[in-house]
């Protein structure tokens, strides 16, 4: 409510390994917010309409109003910082053994089978390539105004607490 009254927007971006817990973490953060003051925007492969626009268009159209939260399930940002937004970029990381355990649990639990696809297994086979790409992402996009925050996510409980505590500390500091 204090952020709303101060008209300070908050941008929360999530990236991470497949099955690292991005969706669950987003649900926990969102459950603590007034539903009138946030939106969650999943970012997947661009649609044909999105491909006909400049790349960032799909992000810009989903930005929150001042005083509201915008939560992105995938990521952008200097202009947002200059606008006055508090920016959180969380990288949820799990190790290969934990990812395999979660994939197998999804396959073996009927109500979770929709969460696992052949694409997930294909991506897992490219673990080392993805690790290199993540390291490049950190190297090229980690900034003072929007640093990456690595969240150790082998324990979903720990990851959710770390995310919430990080946000609370930064918001209190800003206010």
Short mmCIF file of C-alpha atoms in Angstrom, two decimals:
data_model
loop_
_atom_site.label_atom_id
_atom_site.label_comp_id
_atom_site.label_asym_id
_atom_site.label_seq_id
_atom_site.Cartn_x
_atom_site.Cartn_y
_atom_site.Cartn_z
CA UNK A 1 0.00 0.00 0.00
CA UNK A 2 2.89 2.37 0.76
CA UNK A 3 4.32 1.69 -2.70
CA UNK A 4 0.92 2.44 -4.23
CA UNK A 5 0.64 5.73 -2.35
CA UNK A 6 4.22 6.67 -3.31
CA UNK A 7 3.48 5.65 -6.94
CA UNK A 8 6.55 3.41 -7.07
CA UNK A 9 6.19 0.56 -9.59
CA UNK A 10 7.79 -2.79 -8.88
CA UNK A 11 9.03 -5.11 -11.62
CA UNK A 12 9.79 -8.72 -10.69
CA UNK A 13 11.33 -10.93 -13.36
CA UNK A 14 11.87 -14.65 -13.00
CA UNK A 15 14.23 -16.86 -14.97
CA UNK A 16 15.58 -20.24 -14.06
CA UNK A 17 16.12 -23.86 -14.95
CA UNK A 18 13.10 -25.86 -16.04
CA UNK A 19 11.33 -27.13 -12.89
CA UNK A 20 13.24 -24.68 -10.65
CA UNK A 21 9.99 -23.47 -9.09
CA UNK A 22 9.33 -20.18 -10.89
CA UNK A 23 5.56 -20.68 -11.01
CA UNK A 24 5.29 -21.70 -7.36
CA UNK A 25 7.47 -18.80 -6.29
CA UNK A 26 5.33 -16.38 -8.29
CA UNK A 27 2.16 -17.79 -6.68
CA UNK A 28 3.63 -17.26 -3.17
CA UNK A 29 4.66 -13.66 -3.92
CA UNK A 30 1.32 -12.87 -5.57
CA UNK A 31 -0.66 -14.37 -2.68
CA UNK A 32 0.81 -11.68 -0.40
CA UNK A 33 -0.36 -8.85 -2.69
CA UNK A 34 -3.69 -7.14 -3.20
CA UNK A 35 -5.11 -8.70 -6.37
CA UNK A 36 -6.05 -5.23 -7.64
CA UNK A 37 -2.40 -4.14 -7.58
CA UNK A 38 -0.46 -6.70 -9.61
CA UNK A 39 -0.43 -8.63 -12.86
CA UNK A 40 1.49 -11.74 -13.85
CA UNK A 41 2.75 -11.92 -17.44
CA UNK A 42 4.06 -15.23 -18.76
CA UNK A 43 6.65 -14.69 -21.49
CA UNK A 44 7.06 -17.61 -23.89
CA UNK A 45 8.06 -17.79 -27.53
CA UNK A 46 6.72 -14.72 -29.38
CA UNK A 47 3.36 -15.02 -31.09
CA UNK A 48 3.01 -14.05 -34.77
CA UNK A 49 1.50 -10.72 -33.67
CA UNK A 50 4.42 -10.08 -31.30
CA UNK A 51 6.92 -10.95 -34.04
CA UNK A 52 5.42 -8.19 -36.19
CA UNK A 53 6.45 -5.57 -33.57
CA UNK A 54 9.76 -4.45 -32.08
CA UNK A 55 11.04 -7.10 -29.65
CA UNK A 56 10.34 -5.17 -26.43
CA UNK A 57 6.76 -4.32 -27.43
CA UNK A 58 5.40 -7.44 -25.76
CA UNK A 59 7.03 -6.38 -22.50
CA UNK A 60 6.07 -2.70 -22.67
CA UNK A 61 2.38 -3.45 -23.13
CA UNK A 62 2.43 -5.45 -19.89
CA UNK A 63 4.14 -2.90 -17.62
CA UNK A 64 2.32 -2.13 -14.38
CA UNK A 65 0.84 1.25 -13.56
CA UNK A 66 2.72 3.28 -10.95
CA UNK A 67 2.22 1.84 -7.50
CA UNK A 68 1.41 -1.62 -8.89
CA UNK A 69 3.44 -4.81 -9.25
CA UNK A 70 4.25 -6.43 -12.59
CA UNK A 71 5.50 -9.99 -12.31
CA UNK A 72 7.13 -11.46 -15.40
CA UNK A 73 7.73 -15.17 -15.86
CA UNK A 74 10.75 -14.45 -18.06
CA UNK A 75 12.57 -11.13 -18.64
CA UNK A 76 14.50 -6.02 -19.83
CA UNK A 77 15.37 -2.61 -17.87
CA UNK A 78 17.40 0.64 -17.76
CA UNK A 79 14.38 2.72 -18.79
CA UNK A 80 12.34 1.02 -16.08
CA UNK A 81 14.97 2.00 -13.52
CA UNK A 82 14.93 5.62 -14.75
CA UNK A 83 11.12 5.53 -14.56
CA UNK A 84 11.54 4.84 -10.83
CA UNK A 85 10.70 1.16 -10.73
CA UNK A 86 12.18 -1.19 -8.17
CA UNK A 87 13.52 -4.06 -10.26
CA UNK A 88 14.04 -7.61 -9.07
CA UNK A 89 15.62 -10.20 -11.36
CA UNK A 90 15.56 -13.63 -9.77
CA UNK A 91 17.44 -16.59 -11.22
CA UNK A 92 16.03 -19.75 -9.66
CA UNK A 93 18.71 -22.42 -9.82
CA UNK A 94 18.52 -26.14 -9.21
CA UNK A 95 21.10 -28.83 -9.83
CA UNK A 96 20.71 -31.61 -12.40
CA UNK A 97 19.80 -34.26 -9.83
CA UNK A 98 16.99 -32.14 -8.39
CA UNK A 99 15.71 -31.29 -11.86
CA UNK A 100 15.61 -35.00 -12.75
CA UNK A 101 13.77 -35.79 -9.51
CA UNK A 102 11.16 -33.09 -10.25
CA UNK A 103 10.77 -34.18 -13.89
CA UNK A 104 10.20 -37.79 -12.82
CA UNK A 105 7.75 -36.69 -10.13
CA UNK A 106 5.80 -34.74 -12.75
CA UNK A 107 5.72 -37.73 -15.10
CA UNK A 108 4.57 -40.08 -12.33
CA UNK A 109 1.91 -37.83 -10.79
CA UNK A 110 -1.25 -37.67 -12.94
CA UNK A 111 -2.23 -34.15 -11.82
CA UNK A 112 1.27 -32.88 -12.65
CA UNK A 113 1.83 -34.60 -15.99
CA UNK A 114 0.71 -31.49 -17.89
CA UNK A 115 3.78 -29.71 -16.51
CA UNK A 116 6.31 -31.95 -18.30
CA UNK A 117 6.85 -32.05 -22.06
CA UNK A 118 9.33 -33.47 -24.53
CA UNK A 119 10.70 -29.92 -24.78
CA UNK A 120 11.71 -30.12 -21.09
CA UNK A 121 13.64 -33.34 -21.70
CA UNK A 122 15.25 -31.88 -24.86
CA UNK A 123 16.37 -28.82 -22.87
CA UNK A 124 17.75 -31.04 -20.12
CA UNK A 125 19.96 -32.80 -22.65
CA UNK A 126 21.52 -29.39 -23.35
CA UNK A 127 22.27 -28.59 -19.69
CA UNK A 128 25.89 -27.57 -20.33
CA UNK A 129 24.94 -25.26 -23.22
CA UNK A 130 22.26 -23.62 -21.10
CA UNK A 131 24.74 -23.18 -18.25
CA UNK A 132 27.09 -21.32 -20.60
CA UNK A 133 24.20 -19.15 -21.82
CA UNK A 134 23.17 -18.35 -18.24
CA UNK A 135 26.74 -17.33 -17.40
CA UNK A 136 26.72 -15.03 -20.44
CA UNK A 137 23.37 -13.61 -19.36
CA UNK A 138 24.80 -12.78 -15.92
CA UNK A 139 27.95 -11.28 -17.45
CA UNK A 140 26.09 -9.03 -19.90
CA UNK A 141 22.93 -8.10 -18.00
CA UNK A 142 23.93 -7.86 -14.34
CA UNK A 143 23.89 -4.15 -13.43
CA UNK A 144 24.02 -2.03 -10.28
CA UNK A 145 20.43 -0.86 -10.83
CA UNK A 146 19.07 -4.32 -11.75
CA UNK A 147 21.36 -7.07 -10.48
CA UNK A 148 20.61 -10.75 -10.85
CA UNK A 149 19.72 -12.39 -7.55
CA UNK A 150 20.55 -16.09 -7.58
CA UNK A 151 18.06 -18.10 -5.58
CA UNK A 152 19.20 -21.57 -4.60
CA UNK A 153 16.04 -23.53 -5.34
CA UNK A 154 16.74 -27.19 -4.59
CA UNK A 155 14.55 -26.41 -1.56
CA UNK A 156 11.38 -24.70 -2.76
CA UNK A 157 10.65 -23.50 0.78
CA UNK A 158 14.07 -21.85 1.11
CA UNK A 159 13.74 -20.27 -2.35
CA UNK A 160 10.36 -18.75 -1.56
CA UNK A 161 11.56 -17.29 1.74
CA UNK A 162 14.75 -15.88 0.17
CA UNK A 163 12.74 -14.23 -2.60
CA UNK A 164 10.25 -12.65 -0.21
CA UNK A 165 12.95 -11.47 2.23
CA UNK A 166 14.98 -9.96 -0.63
CA UNK A 167 11.94 -8.05 -1.84
CA UNK A 168 10.92 -6.84 1.61
CA UNK A 169 14.43 -5.57 2.38
CA UNK A 170 14.74 -3.64 -0.91
CA UNK A 171 11.23 -2.18 -0.70
CA UNK A 172 11.74 -1.05 2.90
CA UNK A 173 15.06 0.53 1.91
CA UNK A 174 13.41 2.40 -0.98
CA UNK A 175 10.53 3.64 1.15
#
